[in-house]
mmCIF file with all atom_site columns, C-alpha atoms and ligand atoms in Angstrom:
data_model
loop_
_atom_site.group_PDB
_atom_site.id
_atom_site.type_symbol
_atom_site.label_atom_id
_atom_site.label_alt_id
_atom_site.label_comp_id
_atom_site.label_asym_id
_atom_site.label_entity_id
_atom_site.label_seq_id
_atom_site.pdbx_PDB_ins_code
_atom_site.Cartn_x
_atom_site.Cartn_y
_atom_site.Cartn_z
_atom_site.occupancy
_atom_site.B_iso_or_equiv
_atom_site.pdbx_formal_charge
_atom_site.auth_seq_id
_atom_site.auth_comp_id
_atom_site.auth_asym_id
_atom_site.auth_atom_id
_atom_site.pdbx_PDB_model_num
ATOM   1   C  CA  . UNK A 1 1   ? 120.564 170.302 3.125   1.00 98.00 ? 1   UNK A CA  1
ATOM   2   C  CA  . UNK A 1 2   ? 124.328 170.004 3.306   1.00 98.00 ? 2   UNK A CA  1
ATOM   3   C  CA  . UNK A 1 3   ? 126.257 167.119 1.733   1.00 98.00 ? 3   UNK A CA  1
ATOM   4   C  CA  . UNK A 1 4   ? 129.952 166.540 2.468   1.00 98.00 ? 4   UNK A CA  1
ATOM   5   C  CA  . UNK A 1 5   ? 131.824 164.087 0.276   1.00 98.00 ? 5   UNK A CA  1
ATOM   6   C  CA  . UNK A 1 6   ? 135.181 162.567 1.185   1.00 98.00 ? 6   UNK A CA  1
ATOM   7   C  CA  . UNK A 1 7   ? 137.014 161.331 -1.881  1.00 96.00 ? 7   UNK A CA  1
ATOM   8   C  CA  . UNK A 1 8   ? 140.472 160.560 -3.236  1.00 94.00 ? 8   UNK A CA  1
ATOM   9   C  CA  . UNK A 1 9   ? 139.417 161.899 -6.662  1.00 94.00 ? 9   UNK A CA  1
ATOM   10  C  CA  . UNK A 1 10  ? 137.464 165.175 -6.315  1.00 94.00 ? 10  UNK A CA  1
ATOM   11  C  CA  . UNK A 1 11  ? 137.942 165.984 -10.012 1.00 94.00 ? 11  UNK A CA  1
ATOM   12  C  CA  . UNK A 1 12  ? 136.159 162.779 -10.961 1.00 94.00 ? 12  UNK A CA  1
ATOM   13  C  CA  . UNK A 1 13  ? 133.017 163.653 -9.067  1.00 94.00 ? 13  UNK A CA  1
ATOM   14  C  CA  . UNK A 1 14  ? 132.532 167.409 -9.512  1.00 95.00 ? 14  UNK A CA  1
ATOM   15  C  CA  . UNK A 1 15  ? 131.071 167.789 -12.990 1.00 95.00 ? 15  UNK A CA  1
ATOM   16  C  CA  . UNK A 1 16  ? 127.648 166.149 -12.387 1.00 95.00 ? 16  UNK A CA  1
ATOM   17  C  CA  . UNK A 1 17  ? 127.017 168.931 -9.866  1.00 97.00 ? 17  UNK A CA  1
ATOM   18  C  CA  . UNK A 1 18  ? 127.596 171.619 -12.500 1.00 97.00 ? 18  UNK A CA  1
ATOM   19  C  CA  . UNK A 1 19  ? 124.639 170.836 -14.763 1.00 95.00 ? 19  UNK A CA  1
ATOM   20  C  CA  . UNK A 1 20  ? 120.877 170.899 -14.980 1.00 94.00 ? 20  UNK A CA  1
ATOM   21  C  CA  . UNK A 1 21  ? 118.612 170.240 -11.998 1.00 94.00 ? 21  UNK A CA  1
ATOM   22  C  CA  . UNK A 1 22  ? 121.450 169.607 -9.561  1.00 96.00 ? 22  UNK A CA  1
ATOM   23  C  CA  . UNK A 1 23  ? 123.243 172.829 -10.436 1.00 97.00 ? 23  UNK A CA  1
ATOM   24  C  CA  . UNK A 1 24  ? 119.981 174.761 -10.107 1.00 96.00 ? 24  UNK A CA  1
ATOM   25  C  CA  . UNK A 1 25  ? 119.319 173.177 -6.705  1.00 97.00 ? 25  UNK A CA  1
ATOM   26  C  CA  . UNK A 1 26  ? 122.750 174.351 -5.551  1.00 98.00 ? 26  UNK A CA  1
ATOM   27  C  CA  . UNK A 1 27  ? 122.371 177.834 -7.097  1.00 98.00 ? 27  UNK A CA  1
ATOM   28  C  CA  . UNK A 1 28  ? 118.990 178.287 -5.429  1.00 97.00 ? 28  UNK A CA  1
ATOM   29  C  CA  . UNK A 1 29  ? 120.370 177.250 -2.040  1.00 98.00 ? 29  UNK A CA  1
ATOM   30  C  CA  . UNK A 1 30  ? 118.385 174.031 -1.592  1.00 97.00 ? 30  UNK A CA  1
ATOM   31  C  CA  . UNK A 1 31  ? 121.624 172.125 -1.078  1.00 98.00 ? 31  UNK A CA  1
ATOM   32  C  CA  . UNK A 1 32  ? 125.302 172.785 -0.408  1.00 98.00 ? 32  UNK A CA  1
ATOM   33  C  CA  . UNK A 1 33  ? 127.850 170.220 -1.568  1.00 98.00 ? 33  UNK A CA  1
ATOM   34  C  CA  . UNK A 1 34  ? 131.400 170.215 -0.187  1.00 98.00 ? 34  UNK A CA  1
ATOM   35  C  CA  . UNK A 1 35  ? 134.240 168.000 -1.385  1.00 98.00 ? 35  UNK A CA  1
ATOM   36  C  CA  . UNK A 1 36  ? 137.081 166.901 0.862   1.00 98.00 ? 36  UNK A CA  1
ATOM   37  C  CA  . UNK A 1 37  ? 140.230 165.470 -0.649  1.00 97.00 ? 37  UNK A CA  1
ATOM   38  C  CA  . UNK A 1 38  ? 141.406 162.600 1.540   1.00 97.00 ? 38  UNK A CA  1
ATOM   39  C  CA  . UNK A 1 39  ? 144.938 163.216 0.291   1.00 96.00 ? 39  UNK A CA  1
ATOM   40  C  CA  . UNK A 1 40  ? 145.017 166.383 2.425   1.00 97.00 ? 40  UNK A CA  1
ATOM   41  C  CA  . UNK A 1 41  ? 144.903 164.107 5.487   1.00 97.00 ? 41  UNK A CA  1
ATOM   42  C  CA  . UNK A 1 42  ? 147.740 161.845 4.323   1.00 96.00 ? 42  UNK A CA  1
ATOM   43  C  CA  . UNK A 1 43  ? 150.155 160.284 6.789   1.00 92.00 ? 43  UNK A CA  1
ATOM   44  C  CA  . UNK A 1 44  ? 153.353 161.622 5.286   1.00 92.00 ? 44  UNK A CA  1
ATOM   45  C  CA  . UNK A 1 45  ? 154.882 163.910 2.690   1.00 93.00 ? 45  UNK A CA  1
ATOM   46  C  CA  . UNK A 1 46  ? 154.430 161.186 0.080   1.00 94.00 ? 46  UNK A CA  1
ATOM   47  C  CA  . UNK A 1 47  ? 150.693 161.608 0.446   1.00 94.00 ? 47  UNK A CA  1
ATOM   48  C  CA  . UNK A 1 48  ? 150.160 158.075 1.671   1.00 96.00 ? 48  UNK A CA  1
ATOM   49  C  CA  . UNK A 1 49  ? 146.534 157.163 2.367   1.00 96.00 ? 49  UNK A CA  1
ATOM   50  C  CA  . UNK A 1 50  ? 146.488 153.439 1.562   1.00 96.00 ? 50  UNK A CA  1
ATOM   51  C  CA  . UNK A 1 51  ? 148.519 150.315 2.279   1.00 96.00 ? 51  UNK A CA  1
ATOM   52  C  CA  . UNK A 1 52  ? 148.596 146.560 1.590   1.00 96.00 ? 52  UNK A CA  1
ATOM   53  C  CA  . UNK A 1 53  ? 146.058 144.452 3.433   1.00 96.00 ? 53  UNK A CA  1
ATOM   54  C  CA  . UNK A 1 54  ? 146.945 142.337 6.432   1.00 97.00 ? 54  UNK A CA  1
ATOM   55  C  CA  . UNK A 1 55  ? 146.810 138.641 5.639   1.00 97.00 ? 55  UNK A CA  1
ATOM   56  C  CA  . UNK A 1 56  ? 147.864 139.191 2.048   1.00 96.00 ? 56  UNK A CA  1
ATOM   57  C  CA  . UNK A 1 57  ? 145.853 139.602 -1.121  1.00 94.00 ? 57  UNK A CA  1
ATOM   58  C  CA  . UNK A 1 58  ? 145.728 141.925 -4.080  1.00 93.00 ? 58  UNK A CA  1
ATOM   59  C  CA  . UNK A 1 59  ? 144.669 145.546 -3.808  1.00 92.00 ? 59  UNK A CA  1
ATOM   60  C  CA  . UNK A 1 60  ? 145.366 148.483 -1.526  1.00 95.00 ? 60  UNK A CA  1
ATOM   61  C  CA  . UNK A 1 61  ? 143.192 149.427 1.439   1.00 96.00 ? 61  UNK A CA  1
ATOM   62  C  CA  . UNK A 1 62  ? 142.450 152.987 2.581   1.00 96.00 ? 62  UNK A CA  1
ATOM   63  C  CA  . UNK A 1 63  ? 144.051 153.405 6.018   1.00 97.00 ? 63  UNK A CA  1
ATOM   64  C  CA  . UNK A 1 64  ? 142.171 154.334 9.163   1.00 98.00 ? 64  UNK A CA  1
ATOM   65  C  CA  . UNK A 1 65  ? 144.379 157.258 10.225  1.00 98.00 ? 65  UNK A CA  1
ATOM   66  C  CA  . UNK A 1 66  ? 143.753 159.723 7.357   1.00 98.00 ? 66  UNK A CA  1
ATOM   67  C  CA  . UNK A 1 67  ? 140.046 158.815 7.391   1.00 98.00 ? 67  UNK A CA  1
ATOM   68  C  CA  . UNK A 1 68  ? 139.833 159.237 11.161  1.00 98.00 ? 68  UNK A CA  1
ATOM   69  C  CA  . UNK A 1 69  ? 141.435 162.689 10.900  1.00 98.00 ? 69  UNK A CA  1
ATOM   70  C  CA  . UNK A 1 70  ? 139.135 163.789 8.098   1.00 98.00 ? 70  UNK A CA  1
ATOM   71  C  CA  . UNK A 1 71  ? 135.885 162.347 9.461   1.00 98.00 ? 71  UNK A CA  1
ATOM   72  C  CA  . UNK A 1 72  ? 136.570 163.430 13.068  1.00 98.00 ? 72  UNK A CA  1
ATOM   73  C  CA  . UNK A 1 73  ? 137.228 166.987 11.921  1.00 98.00 ? 73  UNK A CA  1
ATOM   74  C  CA  . UNK A 1 74  ? 133.883 167.077 10.104  1.00 98.00 ? 74  UNK A CA  1
ATOM   75  C  CA  . UNK A 1 75  ? 132.000 165.437 12.993  1.00 98.00 ? 75  UNK A CA  1
ATOM   76  C  CA  . UNK A 1 76  ? 133.407 168.081 15.344  1.00 98.00 ? 76  UNK A CA  1
ATOM   77  C  CA  . UNK A 1 77  ? 131.919 170.837 13.172  1.00 98.00 ? 77  UNK A CA  1
ATOM   78  C  CA  . UNK A 1 78  ? 128.319 169.660 12.879  1.00 98.00 ? 78  UNK A CA  1
ATOM   79  C  CA  . UNK A 1 79  ? 125.979 166.756 13.567  1.00 98.00 ? 79  UNK A CA  1
ATOM   80  C  CA  . UNK A 1 80  ? 125.410 164.421 10.628  1.00 98.00 ? 80  UNK A CA  1
ATOM   81  C  CA  . UNK A 1 81  ? 122.113 162.598 10.211  1.00 98.00 ? 81  UNK A CA  1
ATOM   82  C  CA  . UNK A 1 82  ? 123.903 159.860 8.291   1.00 98.00 ? 82  UNK A CA  1
ATOM   83  C  CA  . UNK A 1 83  ? 127.519 158.944 7.574   1.00 98.00 ? 83  UNK A CA  1
ATOM   84  C  CA  . UNK A 1 84  ? 127.265 156.879 4.403   1.00 98.00 ? 84  UNK A CA  1
ATOM   85  C  CA  . UNK A 1 85  ? 129.911 154.571 2.961   1.00 98.00 ? 85  UNK A CA  1
ATOM   86  C  CA  . UNK A 1 86  ? 129.544 153.708 -0.716  1.00 98.00 ? 86  UNK A CA  1
ATOM   87  C  CA  . UNK A 1 87  ? 130.743 150.240 -1.551  1.00 97.00 ? 87  UNK A CA  1
ATOM   88  C  CA  . UNK A 1 88  ? 129.588 147.284 -3.654  1.00 96.00 ? 88  UNK A CA  1
ATOM   89  C  CA  . UNK A 1 89  ? 129.390 145.034 -0.554  1.00 95.00 ? 89  UNK A CA  1
ATOM   90  C  CA  . UNK A 1 90  ? 126.309 146.750 0.842   1.00 97.00 ? 90  UNK A CA  1
ATOM   91  C  CA  . UNK A 1 91  ? 122.513 146.867 0.424   1.00 98.00 ? 91  UNK A CA  1
ATOM   92  C  CA  . UNK A 1 92  ? 121.346 148.396 -2.862  1.00 98.00 ? 92  UNK A CA  1
ATOM   93  C  CA  . UNK A 1 93  ? 120.140 151.991 -3.116  1.00 98.00 ? 93  UNK A CA  1
ATOM   94  C  CA  . UNK A 1 94  ? 116.480 152.334 -4.083  1.00 96.00 ? 94  UNK A CA  1
ATOM   95  C  CA  . UNK A 1 95  ? 113.872 155.080 -4.368  1.00 95.00 ? 95  UNK A CA  1
ATOM   96  C  CA  . UNK A 1 96  ? 112.608 154.460 -0.856  1.00 95.00 ? 96  UNK A CA  1
ATOM   97  C  CA  . UNK A 1 97  ? 116.084 155.104 0.593   1.00 97.00 ? 97  UNK A CA  1
ATOM   98  C  CA  . UNK A 1 98  ? 116.542 158.171 -1.648  1.00 97.00 ? 98  UNK A CA  1
ATOM   99  C  CA  . UNK A 1 99  ? 113.214 159.567 -0.408  1.00 95.00 ? 99  UNK A CA  1
ATOM   100 C  CA  . UNK A 1 100 ? 114.192 159.207 3.212   1.00 96.00 ? 100 UNK A CA  1
ATOM   101 C  CA  . UNK A 1 101 ? 117.678 160.704 2.673   1.00 98.00 ? 101 UNK A CA  1
ATOM   102 C  CA  . UNK A 1 102 ? 116.175 163.711 0.842   1.00 97.00 ? 102 UNK A CA  1
ATOM   103 C  CA  . UNK A 1 103 ? 114.585 164.814 4.140   1.00 95.00 ? 103 UNK A CA  1
ATOM   104 C  CA  . UNK A 1 104 ? 117.884 164.934 6.078   1.00 97.00 ? 104 UNK A CA  1
ATOM   105 C  CA  . UNK A 1 105 ? 119.759 168.083 7.065   1.00 98.00 ? 105 UNK A CA  1
ATOM   106 C  CA  . UNK A 1 106 ? 123.420 166.953 6.968   1.00 98.00 ? 106 UNK A CA  1
ATOM   107 C  CA  . UNK A 1 107 ? 124.828 163.947 5.154   1.00 98.00 ? 107 UNK A CA  1
ATOM   108 C  CA  . UNK A 1 108 ? 128.453 162.816 5.052   1.00 98.00 ? 108 UNK A CA  1
ATOM   109 C  CA  . UNK A 1 109 ? 129.440 160.478 2.216   1.00 98.00 ? 109 UNK A CA  1
ATOM   110 C  CA  . UNK A 1 110 ? 132.640 158.462 2.105   1.00 98.00 ? 110 UNK A CA  1
ATOM   111 C  CA  . UNK A 1 111 ? 133.560 157.025 -1.278  1.00 96.00 ? 111 UNK A CA  1
ATOM   112 C  CA  . UNK A 1 112 ? 135.598 153.846 -1.363  1.00 87.00 ? 112 UNK A CA  1
ATOM   113 C  CA  . UNK A 1 113 ? 138.478 153.090 -3.671  1.00 82.00 ? 113 UNK A CA  1
ATOM   114 C  CA  . UNK A 1 114 ? 140.879 150.255 -4.396  1.00 74.00 ? 114 UNK A CA  1
ATOM   115 C  CA  . UNK A 1 115 ? 139.965 147.275 -2.188  1.00 85.00 ? 115 UNK A CA  1
ATOM   116 C  CA  . UNK A 1 116 ? 137.945 149.497 0.124   1.00 93.00 ? 116 UNK A CA  1
ATOM   117 C  CA  . UNK A 1 117 ? 138.570 150.962 3.565   1.00 97.00 ? 117 UNK A CA  1
ATOM   118 C  CA  . UNK A 1 118 ? 139.907 149.423 6.750   1.00 97.00 ? 118 UNK A CA  1
ATOM   119 C  CA  . UNK A 1 119 ? 136.922 147.692 8.394   1.00 98.00 ? 119 UNK A CA  1
ATOM   120 C  CA  . UNK A 1 120 ? 137.496 149.656 11.616  1.00 98.00 ? 120 UNK A CA  1
ATOM   121 C  CA  . UNK A 1 121 ? 136.468 152.850 9.790   1.00 98.00 ? 121 UNK A CA  1
ATOM   122 C  CA  . UNK A 1 122 ? 133.176 151.227 8.901   1.00 98.00 ? 122 UNK A CA  1
ATOM   123 C  CA  . UNK A 1 123 ? 132.664 149.942 12.437  1.00 98.00 ? 123 UNK A CA  1
ATOM   124 C  CA  . UNK A 1 124 ? 133.498 153.259 14.103  1.00 98.00 ? 124 UNK A CA  1
ATOM   125 C  CA  . UNK A 1 125 ? 131.989 155.948 11.876  1.00 98.00 ? 125 UNK A CA  1
ATOM   126 C  CA  . UNK A 1 126 ? 129.570 154.630 9.281   1.00 98.00 ? 126 UNK A CA  1
ATOM   127 C  CA  . UNK A 1 127 ? 125.819 154.703 9.972   1.00 98.00 ? 127 UNK A CA  1
ATOM   128 C  CA  . UNK A 1 128 ? 124.652 153.490 6.562   1.00 98.00 ? 128 UNK A CA  1
ATOM   129 C  CA  . UNK A 1 129 ? 126.293 151.497 3.757   1.00 98.00 ? 129 UNK A CA  1
ATOM   130 C  CA  . UNK A 1 130 ? 125.014 151.565 0.196   1.00 98.00 ? 130 UNK A CA  1
ATOM   131 C  CA  . UNK A 1 131 ? 125.804 150.069 -3.183  1.00 97.00 ? 131 UNK A CA  1
ATOM   132 C  CA  . UNK A 1 132 ? 124.245 151.379 -6.397  1.00 98.00 ? 132 UNK A CA  1
ATOM   133 C  CA  . UNK A 1 133 ? 123.841 147.974 -8.035  1.00 97.00 ? 133 UNK A CA  1
ATOM   134 C  CA  . UNK A 1 134 ? 125.200 144.487 -8.553  1.00 97.00 ? 134 UNK A CA  1
ATOM   135 C  CA  . UNK A 1 135 ? 128.329 145.295 -10.532 1.00 95.00 ? 135 UNK A CA  1
ATOM   136 C  CA  . UNK A 1 136 ? 131.734 146.683 -9.553  1.00 94.00 ? 136 UNK A CA  1
ATOM   137 C  CA  . UNK A 1 137 ? 132.944 150.210 -10.318 1.00 95.00 ? 137 UNK A CA  1
ATOM   138 C  CA  . UNK A 1 138 ? 136.570 151.335 -10.063 1.00 91.00 ? 138 UNK A CA  1
ATOM   139 C  CA  . UNK A 1 139 ? 135.684 153.718 -7.257  1.00 92.00 ? 139 UNK A CA  1
ATOM   140 C  CA  . UNK A 1 140 ? 132.793 155.136 -5.300  1.00 95.00 ? 140 UNK A CA  1
ATOM   141 C  CA  . UNK A 1 141 ? 132.915 158.612 -6.888  1.00 96.00 ? 141 UNK A CA  1
ATOM   142 C  CA  . UNK A 1 142 ? 130.479 157.892 -9.680  1.00 96.00 ? 142 UNK A CA  1
ATOM   143 C  CA  . UNK A 1 143 ? 128.267 156.085 -7.190  1.00 98.00 ? 143 UNK A CA  1
ATOM   144 C  CA  . UNK A 1 144 ? 128.328 159.212 -4.989  1.00 98.00 ? 144 UNK A CA  1
ATOM   145 C  CA  . UNK A 1 145 ? 127.226 161.344 -7.938  1.00 98.00 ? 145 UNK A CA  1
ATOM   146 C  CA  . UNK A 1 146 ? 124.387 158.891 -8.582  1.00 98.00 ? 146 UNK A CA  1
ATOM   147 C  CA  . UNK A 1 147 ? 123.313 158.919 -4.926  1.00 98.00 ? 147 UNK A CA  1
ATOM   148 C  CA  . UNK A 1 148 ? 123.437 162.727 -4.690  1.00 98.00 ? 148 UNK A CA  1
ATOM   149 C  CA  . UNK A 1 149 ? 121.453 163.187 -7.915  1.00 98.00 ? 149 UNK A CA  1
ATOM   150 C  CA  . UNK A 1 150 ? 118.776 160.774 -6.675  1.00 97.00 ? 150 UNK A CA  1
ATOM   151 C  CA  . UNK A 1 151 ? 118.546 162.620 -3.338  1.00 98.00 ? 151 UNK A CA  1
ATOM   152 C  CA  . UNK A 1 152 ? 118.819 166.246 -4.466  1.00 98.00 ? 152 UNK A CA  1
ATOM   153 C  CA  . UNK A 1 153 ? 116.050 166.117 -7.070  1.00 96.00 ? 153 UNK A CA  1
ATOM   154 C  CA  . UNK A 1 154 ? 113.698 164.945 -4.289  1.00 95.00 ? 154 UNK A CA  1
ATOM   155 C  CA  . UNK A 1 155 ? 114.350 167.872 -1.948  1.00 95.00 ? 155 UNK A CA  1
ATOM   156 C  CA  . UNK A 1 156 ? 111.017 169.734 -1.723  1.00 91.00 ? 156 UNK A CA  1
ATOM   157 C  CA  . UNK A 1 157 ? 111.064 172.716 -4.104  1.00 92.00 ? 157 UNK A CA  1
ATOM   158 C  CA  . UNK A 1 158 ? 113.933 171.511 -6.295  1.00 94.00 ? 158 UNK A CA  1
ATOM   159 C  CA  . UNK A 1 159 ? 111.710 170.280 -9.118  1.00 91.00 ? 159 UNK A CA  1
ATOM   160 C  CA  . UNK A 1 160 ? 109.627 173.069 -10.585 1.00 79.00 ? 160 UNK A CA  1
ATOM   161 C  CA  . UNK A 1 161 ? 106.566 170.909 -11.062 1.00 70.00 ? 161 UNK A CA  1
ATOM   162 C  CA  . UNK A 1 162 ? 106.001 169.512 -7.580  1.00 58.00 ? 162 UNK A CA  1
ATOM   163 C  CA  . UNK A 1 163 ? 104.210 166.467 -8.903  1.00 60.00 ? 163 UNK A CA  1
ATOM   164 C  CA  . UNK A 1 164 ? 106.856 165.393 -11.347 1.00 72.00 ? 164 UNK A CA  1
ATOM   165 C  CA  . UNK A 1 165 ? 109.032 163.506 -8.844  1.00 75.00 ? 165 UNK A CA  1
ATOM   166 C  CA  . UNK A 1 166 ? 105.917 161.707 -7.647  1.00 70.00 ? 166 UNK A CA  1
ATOM   167 C  CA  . UNK A 1 167 ? 105.242 160.260 -11.091 1.00 71.00 ? 167 UNK A CA  1
ATOM   168 C  CA  . UNK A 1 168 ? 108.802 158.995 -11.631 1.00 79.00 ? 168 UNK A CA  1
ATOM   169 C  CA  . UNK A 1 169 ? 109.461 155.325 -12.185 1.00 77.00 ? 169 UNK A CA  1
ATOM   170 C  CA  . UNK A 1 170 ? 109.753 153.489 -8.826  1.00 80.00 ? 170 UNK A CA  1
ATOM   171 C  CA  . UNK A 1 171 ? 108.011 156.186 -6.806  1.00 75.00 ? 171 UNK A CA  1
ATOM   172 C  CA  . UNK A 1 172 ? 105.144 153.721 -6.251  1.00 85.00 ? 172 UNK A CA  1
ATOM   173 C  CA  . UNK A 1 173 ? 107.205 150.609 -7.078  1.00 90.00 ? 173 UNK A CA  1
ATOM   174 C  CA  . UNK A 1 174 ? 105.983 150.766 -10.699 1.00 94.00 ? 174 UNK A CA  1
ATOM   175 C  CA  . UNK A 1 175 ? 107.901 151.572 -13.868 1.00 95.00 ? 175 UNK A CA  1
ATOM   176 C  CA  . UNK A 1 176 ? 106.799 154.765 -15.625 1.00 94.00 ? 176 UNK A CA  1
ATOM   177 C  CA  . UNK A 1 177 ? 104.235 154.401 -18.441 1.00 96.00 ? 177 UNK A CA  1
ATOM   178 C  CA  . UNK A 1 178 ? 105.128 155.289 -22.065 1.00 97.00 ? 178 UNK A CA  1
ATOM   179 C  CA  . UNK A 1 179 ? 105.005 158.980 -23.029 1.00 97.00 ? 179 UNK A CA  1
ATOM   180 C  CA  . UNK A 1 180 ? 104.338 160.634 -26.395 1.00 98.00 ? 180 UNK A CA  1
ATOM   181 C  CA  . UNK A 1 181 ? 104.508 164.118 -27.891 1.00 98.00 ? 181 UNK A CA  1
ATOM   182 C  CA  . UNK A 1 182 ? 103.647 165.739 -31.244 1.00 98.00 ? 182 UNK A CA  1
ATOM   183 C  CA  . UNK A 1 183 ? 102.989 164.728 -33.943 1.00 98.00 ? 183 UNK A CA  1
ATOM   184 C  CA  . UNK A 1 184 ? 100.044 162.432 -33.139 1.00 98.00 ? 184 UNK A CA  1
ATOM   185 C  CA  . UNK A 1 185 ? 100.737 160.526 -36.345 1.00 98.00 ? 185 UNK A CA  1
ATOM   186 C  CA  . UNK A 1 186 ? 104.317 160.203 -37.594 1.00 98.00 ? 186 UNK A CA  1
ATOM   187 C  CA  . UNK A 1 187 ? 104.440 158.359 -40.909 1.00 98.00 ? 187 UNK A CA  1
ATOM   188 C  CA  . UNK A 1 188 ? 101.679 156.059 -39.707 1.00 98.00 ? 188 UNK A CA  1
ATOM   189 C  CA  . UNK A 1 189 ? 103.181 155.574 -36.210 1.00 98.00 ? 189 UNK A CA  1
ATOM   190 C  CA  . UNK A 1 190 ? 100.220 156.616 -34.069 1.00 98.00 ? 190 UNK A CA  1
ATOM   191 C  CA  . UNK A 1 191 ? 99.867  157.827 -30.504 1.00 98.00 ? 191 UNK A CA  1
ATOM   192 C  CA  . UNK A 1 192 ? 97.359  155.784 -28.434 1.00 98.00 ? 192 UNK A CA  1
ATOM   193 C  CA  . UNK A 1 193 ? 93.859  157.286 -28.942 1.00 98.00 ? 193 UNK A CA  1
ATOM   194 C  CA  . UNK A 1 194 ? 93.123  157.593 -25.240 1.00 98.00 ? 194 UNK A CA  1
ATOM   195 C  CA  . UNK A 1 195 ? 95.887  160.187 -24.760 1.00 98.00 ? 195 UNK A CA  1
ATOM   196 C  CA  . UNK A 1 196 ? 94.205  162.443 -27.315 1.00 98.00 ? 196 UNK A CA  1
ATOM   197 C  CA  . UNK A 1 197 ? 90.724  161.978 -25.811 1.00 97.00 ? 197 UNK A CA  1
ATOM   198 C  CA  . UNK A 1 198 ? 90.869  164.740 -23.202 1.00 97.00 ? 198 UNK A CA  1
ATOM   199 C  CA  . UNK A 1 199 ? 89.265  162.285 -20.740 1.00 98.00 ? 199 UNK A CA  1
ATOM   200 C  CA  . UNK A 1 200 ? 91.723  162.549 -17.843 1.00 98.00 ? 200 UNK A CA  1
ATOM   201 C  CA  . UNK A 1 201 ? 90.143  159.813 -15.750 1.00 98.00 ? 201 UNK A CA  1
ATOM   202 C  CA  . UNK A 1 202 ? 90.552  157.397 -18.670 1.00 98.00 ? 202 UNK A CA  1
ATOM   203 C  CA  . UNK A 1 203 ? 94.096  158.657 -19.266 1.00 98.00 ? 203 UNK A CA  1
ATOM   204 C  CA  . UNK A 1 204 ? 95.073  158.042 -15.623 1.00 97.00 ? 204 UNK A CA  1
ATOM   205 C  CA  . UNK A 1 205 ? 93.591  154.536 -15.775 1.00 98.00 ? 205 UNK A CA  1
ATOM   206 C  CA  . UNK A 1 206 ? 95.435  153.810 -19.025 1.00 98.00 ? 206 UNK A CA  1
ATOM   207 C  CA  . UNK A 1 207 ? 98.751  155.021 -17.592 1.00 97.00 ? 207 UNK A CA  1
ATOM   208 C  CA  . UNK A 1 208 ? 98.366  152.906 -14.452 1.00 96.00 ? 208 UNK A CA  1
ATOM   209 C  CA  . UNK A 1 209 ? 97.498  149.851 -16.530 1.00 97.00 ? 209 UNK A CA  1
ATOM   210 C  CA  . UNK A 1 210 ? 100.522 150.423 -18.782 1.00 97.00 ? 210 UNK A CA  1
ATOM   211 C  CA  . UNK A 1 211 ? 102.747 150.822 -15.707 1.00 96.00 ? 211 UNK A CA  1
ATOM   212 C  CA  . UNK A 1 212 ? 101.488 147.529 -14.291 1.00 96.00 ? 212 UNK A CA  1
ATOM   213 C  CA  . UNK A 1 213 ? 101.968 145.643 -17.554 1.00 97.00 ? 213 UNK A CA  1
ATOM   214 C  CA  . UNK A 1 214 ? 105.451 147.047 -18.048 1.00 97.00 ? 214 UNK A CA  1
ATOM   215 C  CA  . UNK A 1 215 ? 106.463 146.261 -14.461 1.00 97.00 ? 215 UNK A CA  1
ATOM   216 C  CA  . UNK A 1 216 ? 105.041 142.738 -14.701 1.00 97.00 ? 216 UNK A CA  1
ATOM   217 C  CA  . UNK A 1 217 ? 107.058 142.075 -17.854 1.00 98.00 ? 217 UNK A CA  1
ATOM   218 C  CA  . UNK A 1 218 ? 110.339 143.845 -17.089 1.00 98.00 ? 218 UNK A CA  1
ATOM   219 C  CA  . UNK A 1 219 ? 110.591 143.949 -13.270 1.00 97.00 ? 219 UNK A CA  1
ATOM   220 C  CA  . UNK A 1 220 ? 108.164 141.478 -11.663 1.00 97.00 ? 220 UNK A CA  1
ATOM   221 C  CA  . UNK A 1 221 ? 110.353 141.596 -8.529  1.00 95.00 ? 221 UNK A CA  1
ATOM   222 C  CA  . UNK A 1 222 ? 109.088 145.139 -7.834  1.00 93.00 ? 222 UNK A CA  1
ATOM   223 C  CA  . UNK A 1 223 ? 105.493 143.922 -7.564  1.00 94.00 ? 223 UNK A CA  1
ATOM   224 C  CA  . UNK A 1 224 ? 106.484 141.477 -4.809  1.00 86.00 ? 224 UNK A CA  1
ATOM   225 C  CA  . UNK A 1 225 ? 108.138 144.187 -2.666  1.00 73.00 ? 225 UNK A CA  1
HETATM 226 CL CL1 . 6GU B 2 .   ? 128.976 152.265 -4.170  1.00 63.36 ? 1   6GU B CL1 1
HETATM 227 N  N1  . 6GU B 2 .   ? 131.188 151.445 -5.317  1.00 63.36 ? 1   6GU B N1  1
HETATM 228 C  C1  . 6GU B 2 .   ? 131.863 150.682 -6.202  1.00 63.36 ? 1   6GU B C1  1
HETATM 229 N  N2  . 6GU B 2 .   ? 133.192 150.782 -6.252  1.00 63.36 ? 1   6GU B N2  1
HETATM 230 N  N3  . 6GU B 2 .   ? 131.272 149.824 -7.033  1.00 63.36 ? 1   6GU B N3  1
HETATM 231 C  C2  . 6GU B 2 .   ? 129.961 149.756 -6.968  1.00 63.36 ? 1   6GU B C2  1
HETATM 232 C  C3  . 6GU B 2 .   ? 129.184 150.509 -6.078  1.00 63.36 ? 1   6GU B C3  1
HETATM 233 C  C4  . 6GU B 2 .   ? 129.854 151.345 -5.238  1.00 63.36 ? 1   6GU B C4  1
HETATM 234 N  N4  . 6GU B 2 .   ? 127.899 150.202 -6.231  1.00 63.36 ? 1   6GU B N4  1
HETATM 235 C  C5  . 6GU B 2 .   ? 127.881 149.284 -7.194  1.00 63.36 ? 1   6GU B C5  1
HETATM 236 N  N5  . 6GU B 2 .   ? 129.105 149.003 -7.644  1.00 63.36 ? 1   6GU B N5  1
#
């Protein structure tokens, strides 16, 4: 997979790609991530990429011209399966969407900033818009890191234990069950007996039941999906 990210703040987004599972996925060649600084496509020597919005109102808007130059150049180089715009005024990312994106070959991600981008950019280039939740961030960079992490760990082969992504919270619309490790008794705080029983059928049943109870209490909305 190849992911291209257009951003006005490349430094803000790079470090999550330099650690742990994501770094290993890149090192092993499962994914390539390329950052493109929108500033390099600025209109003038002052590096202008944004302007005040028509009709008045607070906040700057990313202009269509630098974005057109940047996106068109990338589109001329390869075919993208999705051109994603990250913005709070969009449907929310979920595990189902992450699963489907993890099977793509080329993804282009545009991160918003300030008041967002000129609507014509969205109309002309964007194939999918996503938010990462019902709250507002200062920019889309952190959201892009979140999206990429969610996608990359799902690419087949990235996780050592092939089953471990399948037992994540949300993979079957259920929250993950509680987990325990040694010691079995810590100052009287005991691990549930069933987990020590060696009866794996019982253990699976217990975990599923715990997942259901937890989901019913904390996220009943997931059970209605
Ligand atoms: Cl994708 N961007 C920004 N700026 N804020 C957000 C978001 C995205 N998703 C939730 N809040």
